[in-house]
Amino acid sequence: MARFNPGPRRIKKPVNLNDFSLTLITVILIAIVAIVLITAIYGIIFAISNPSDLLPDLGSVDASTDGDYPFKQDINISLPEFKEGNNEISGINSTNAVIYDVTDNEIVAYKKSQTIIYPASLTKVMTLIVVYENLPSEESLNDVLTINIPRGEHSGYGFEMGEKLTVKDLIYAAILQSDGVACITLAEYIAGSEAKFVEMMNAKARELGLKESTTLFQNCSGLHHKYHYSTAYDMAVITAYAMKNTFCANILTSLSYKPSENFRPGEGCTFWHGFLHNRLNDGAIQPTNATI
């Protein structure tokens, strides 16, 4: 009698959970990589097709985030053009000069006006602009600050550590006495440090249309630095901008100023405009209002 041979028996292999988990993780990783690659490719295509959509909408930024300061000037000053013709100045001692007709917005005469030079204390005109435009309120002019910088060669007046002056006092001292200690004290008051204040100075220069290749500041007082430079042309633009502001113009043209009683009370101190005072003494100018 024949027998049925069912063949060899198949032994079921038990499921290995570790192999299953590894396979599942591999599939998930492949899926994630695919999604990242697809997203990156789509982003590149979108950036090429719509570059403007990637820029921030500056118009939607809350004005308060940029400091809603009352003294910010809304002055559109265009860069002056050179008057037609050969108007180069000769026969003067200055190596660099420019005569700027602000009414017609023309440079009417010049002498190496676009040559890179060291602006020295003319730097303080930009310091004045940045300080005033970033005051939080008119009352802040009366804020009392304490001198905490050693005098050294910085102080044109001779301020001592611990002396107290108002913000307004220090502004006048910076311009009339060309005082570097006053400049640094104001810079720290406005920006927290001189370095951050200098960034604001350079930002203002760019705002006025002046290029980094012709005007760059490294400090707020005008101390010599290899990369602290400007031109007679650029300084004329900065000064013209300052003179359009009544407050800045009054300070730049003041012959003298008496600081508040916070500073050396009872001594009757006076800050004198070094340049104007000397020209008054030698008869070059006649004052119309000697003291402001």
XYZ file of C-alpha atoms in Angstrom:
292
model
C 0.000 0.000 0.000
C 1.397 3.375 -1.061
C 2.151 6.059 1.502
C 1.607 9.841 1.047
C 4.763 11.800 1.681
C 3.883 15.337 2.778
C 7.467 16.525 2.258
C 9.695 18.245 4.758
C 7.971 20.178 7.479
C 8.351 23.990 7.413
C 9.397 25.414 10.697
C 8.025 28.916 11.239
C 10.737 31.417 12.119
C 9.752 33.568 15.090
C 9.325 37.299 14.322
C 12.302 39.374 15.414
C 11.016 42.679 16.770
C 14.452 44.260 16.541
C 14.585 43.706 12.763
C 11.080 45.139 12.365
C 11.968 48.305 14.385
C 15.126 48.826 12.362
C 13.211 48.588 9.100
C 10.561 51.008 10.316
C 13.169 53.556 11.460
C 14.957 53.293 8.100
C 11.729 53.999 6.223
C 10.972 57.007 8.431
C 14.467 58.452 7.961
C 14.235 58.068 4.189
C 10.875 59.835 4.247
C 12.278 62.735 6.342
C 15.273 63.162 4.036
C 12.962 63.185 1.023
C 10.745 65.848 2.593
C 13.754 68.037 3.486
C 15.165 67.748 -0.047
C 11.811 68.568 -1.646
C 11.331 71.563 0.675
C 14.853 72.862 -0.032
C 14.388 72.533 -3.781
C 11.033 74.312 -3.588
C 12.581 77.080 -1.460
C 15.384 77.651 -3.961
C 12.915 77.814 -6.850
C 10.715 80.255 -4.891
C 13.685 82.475 -3.956
C 14.776 82.718 -7.576
C 11.243 83.455 -8.779
C 10.207 85.848 -5.979
C 13.321 87.501 -4.435
C 11.417 90.572 -3.201
C 9.096 88.432 -1.089
C 12.060 87.369 1.045
C 12.867 90.966 2.096
C 11.384 92.352 5.344
C 8.432 94.702 5.028
C 9.977 97.777 6.620
C 6.746 99.684 6.313
C 5.008 97.289 8.671
C 7.555 97.661 11.479
C 6.233 99.426 14.546
C 7.838 102.886 14.671
C 8.372 102.555 18.404
C 10.922 99.790 17.831
C 13.199 102.301 16.118
C 12.851 104.897 18.856
C 10.091 107.467 18.457
C 12.379 110.368 19.301
C 10.986 113.900 18.974
C 14.155 115.433 17.541
C 14.631 113.101 14.581
C 14.970 115.376 11.565
C 12.783 114.795 8.549
C 15.148 116.639 6.233
C 15.732 115.450 2.693
C 19.153 116.844 1.877
C 20.420 115.904 -1.584
C 24.121 115.761 -2.294
C 25.384 119.022 -3.882
C 26.715 119.076 -7.422
C 29.762 120.958 -8.611
C 28.973 124.187 -10.410
C 29.986 124.141 -14.037
C 33.372 125.587 -14.917
C 36.787 125.494 -13.317
C 36.164 126.773 -9.785
C 39.192 125.363 -8.023
C 40.385 127.598 -5.189
C 43.995 128.757 -5.131
C 46.008 131.023 -2.902
C 44.707 129.751 0.462
C 46.607 128.016 3.230
C 44.142 125.137 3.640
C 45.077 121.993 1.758
C 41.411 120.996 1.443
C 38.443 123.323 1.166
C 34.944 123.636 -0.212
C 32.442 126.488 -0.540
C 28.916 125.114 -0.489
C 25.965 127.251 -1.639
C 23.158 125.530 0.240
C 20.496 127.687 -1.455
C 21.304 126.393 -4.930
C 22.775 123.138 -3.583
C 26.028 123.651 -5.474
C 29.721 123.455 -4.704
C 30.774 126.834 -6.085
C 34.490 126.581 -5.267
C 36.789 123.882 -3.989
C 40.321 122.690 -3.349
C 40.943 118.954 -3.156
C 37.450 118.662 -1.719
C 37.154 114.930 -2.391
C 40.567 113.926 -1.078
C 40.501 111.643 1.965
C 41.595 113.547 5.085
C 41.417 113.161 8.851
C 38.463 115.286 10.073
C 39.805 115.740 13.629
C 37.433 117.842 15.744
C 35.015 118.390 12.847
C 33.916 114.879 13.817
C 32.008 116.500 16.658
C 29.491 117.992 14.210
C 28.243 114.476 13.512
C 28.413 113.709 17.238
C 26.155 116.715 17.878
C 23.649 115.538 15.253
C 23.439 111.976 16.573
C 23.169 113.051 20.216
C 20.408 115.569 19.592
C 18.368 113.390 17.239
C 18.395 110.522 19.734
C 17.362 112.418 22.860
C 14.203 110.767 24.221
C 12.595 114.074 25.212
C 13.221 117.785 25.611
C 13.404 117.277 29.368
C 16.360 114.930 28.898
C 18.522 117.979 28.136
C 18.371 118.602 31.893
C 19.451 115.091 32.883
C 22.527 115.300 35.110
C 25.463 113.076 34.149
C 28.627 112.327 36.093
C 32.056 112.442 34.471
C 33.650 108.998 34.851
C 36.410 109.287 32.245
C 39.981 110.319 33.118
C 40.760 113.726 31.674
C 43.973 112.882 29.836
C 44.162 114.639 26.486
C 40.456 114.218 25.849
C 39.148 117.185 27.801
C 39.392 120.576 26.158
C 37.993 122.255 29.254
C 39.594 120.178 31.974
C 36.749 118.134 33.452
C 37.573 116.040 36.480
C 36.270 112.618 37.473
C 33.050 112.885 39.485
C 32.013 116.334 38.209
C 28.357 116.687 37.269
C 26.917 118.410 34.219
C 23.593 118.347 32.415
C 23.240 116.840 28.962
C 22.876 120.369 27.582
C 26.057 121.471 29.379
C 27.974 118.573 27.853
C 26.661 119.282 24.349
C 27.919 122.856 24.539
C 31.226 121.703 26.039
C 31.686 119.197 23.205
C 31.257 121.864 20.524
C 32.500 125.119 22.068
C 35.428 123.607 23.980
C 35.969 120.673 21.603
C 35.842 118.477 24.684
C 36.361 114.753 24.101
C 35.325 113.734 27.615
C 31.992 115.454 27.023
C 31.609 113.587 23.720
C 32.280 110.164 25.246
C 29.992 110.867 28.222
C 27.186 111.814 25.843
C 27.863 108.791 23.634
C 27.535 106.436 26.596
C 24.359 108.234 27.697
C 22.753 107.854 24.260
C 23.970 104.415 23.156
C 25.420 102.713 26.221
C 28.948 102.724 24.813
C 31.085 104.785 22.470
C 31.383 101.827 20.082
C 27.615 101.561 19.631
C 27.356 105.338 19.295
C 29.947 105.289 16.512
C 27.783 102.746 14.689
C 24.957 105.295 14.856
C 27.280 107.983 13.478
C 28.207 105.835 10.507
C 24.574 104.896 9.951
C 23.702 108.600 9.857
C 26.455 109.226 7.323
C 25.017 106.510 5.082
C 21.555 108.014 5.573
C 22.891 111.320 4.244
C 24.158 109.552 1.144
C 27.841 109.540 2.126
C 29.757 106.407 1.192
C 31.947 104.386 3.537
C 34.805 104.860 1.082
C 34.783 108.628 1.771
C 33.490 108.952 5.350
C 34.016 106.520 8.204
C 34.096 107.201 11.941
C 35.950 105.219 14.604
C 35.279 107.486 17.596
C 33.026 110.375 18.572
C 35.699 112.959 19.398
C 37.943 113.011 16.326
C 41.018 111.366 17.840
C 43.418 110.258 15.120
C 42.798 106.791 13.723
C 43.941 105.309 10.432
C 40.384 104.403 9.486
C 38.717 107.549 10.818
C 38.420 109.729 7.741
C 36.248 111.988 5.593
C 36.519 114.644 2.879
C 35.893 118.387 2.782
C 32.924 117.672 0.522
C 31.364 115.155 2.937
C 31.961 117.371 5.972
C 30.224 120.223 4.136
C 27.185 117.973 3.664
C 27.199 116.961 7.349
C 27.532 120.576 8.502
C 24.801 121.776 6.131
C 22.492 119.120 7.568
C 23.308 120.228 11.132
C 22.699 123.884 10.293
C 19.182 123.045 9.098
C 18.377 122.132 12.703
C 17.779 125.222 14.857
C 19.173 123.649 18.032
C 22.353 122.407 16.354
C 22.801 125.679 14.465
C 22.536 127.719 17.685
C 25.214 125.615 19.358
C 27.584 125.681 16.378
C 27.361 129.485 16.176
C 27.377 130.326 19.905
C 30.327 132.357 21.141
C 29.920 131.300 24.764
C 27.730 129.341 27.171
C 27.361 129.326 30.958
C 26.769 125.811 32.321
C 24.181 125.054 34.981
C 24.933 125.260 38.696
C 25.429 121.484 38.728
C 28.947 122.170 37.470
C 31.343 123.806 39.917
C 28.658 125.828 41.685
C 29.597 129.387 42.565
C 32.566 129.591 40.189
C 30.758 131.294 37.305
C 32.311 129.053 34.661
C 31.930 129.803 30.962
C 32.514 127.653 27.886
C 33.995 129.656 25.007
C 33.865 128.762 21.341
C 37.577 128.354 20.608
C 37.479 129.283 16.922
C 34.911 132.104 17.082
C 36.438 133.593 20.234
C 39.868 133.801 18.589
C 38.413 135.399 15.467
C 36.585 137.915 17.659
C 39.809 138.856 19.403
C 41.712 139.350 16.170
C 38.880 141.402 14.671
C 38.006 138.935 11.932
C 34.351 138.844 13.014
C 31.921 141.163 14.762
C 29.502 139.446 17.165
C 25.756 140.030 16.884
C 24.909 137.975 19.946
C 27.990 137.172 21.967
C 26.385 134.874 24.550
C 23.555 132.366 24.208
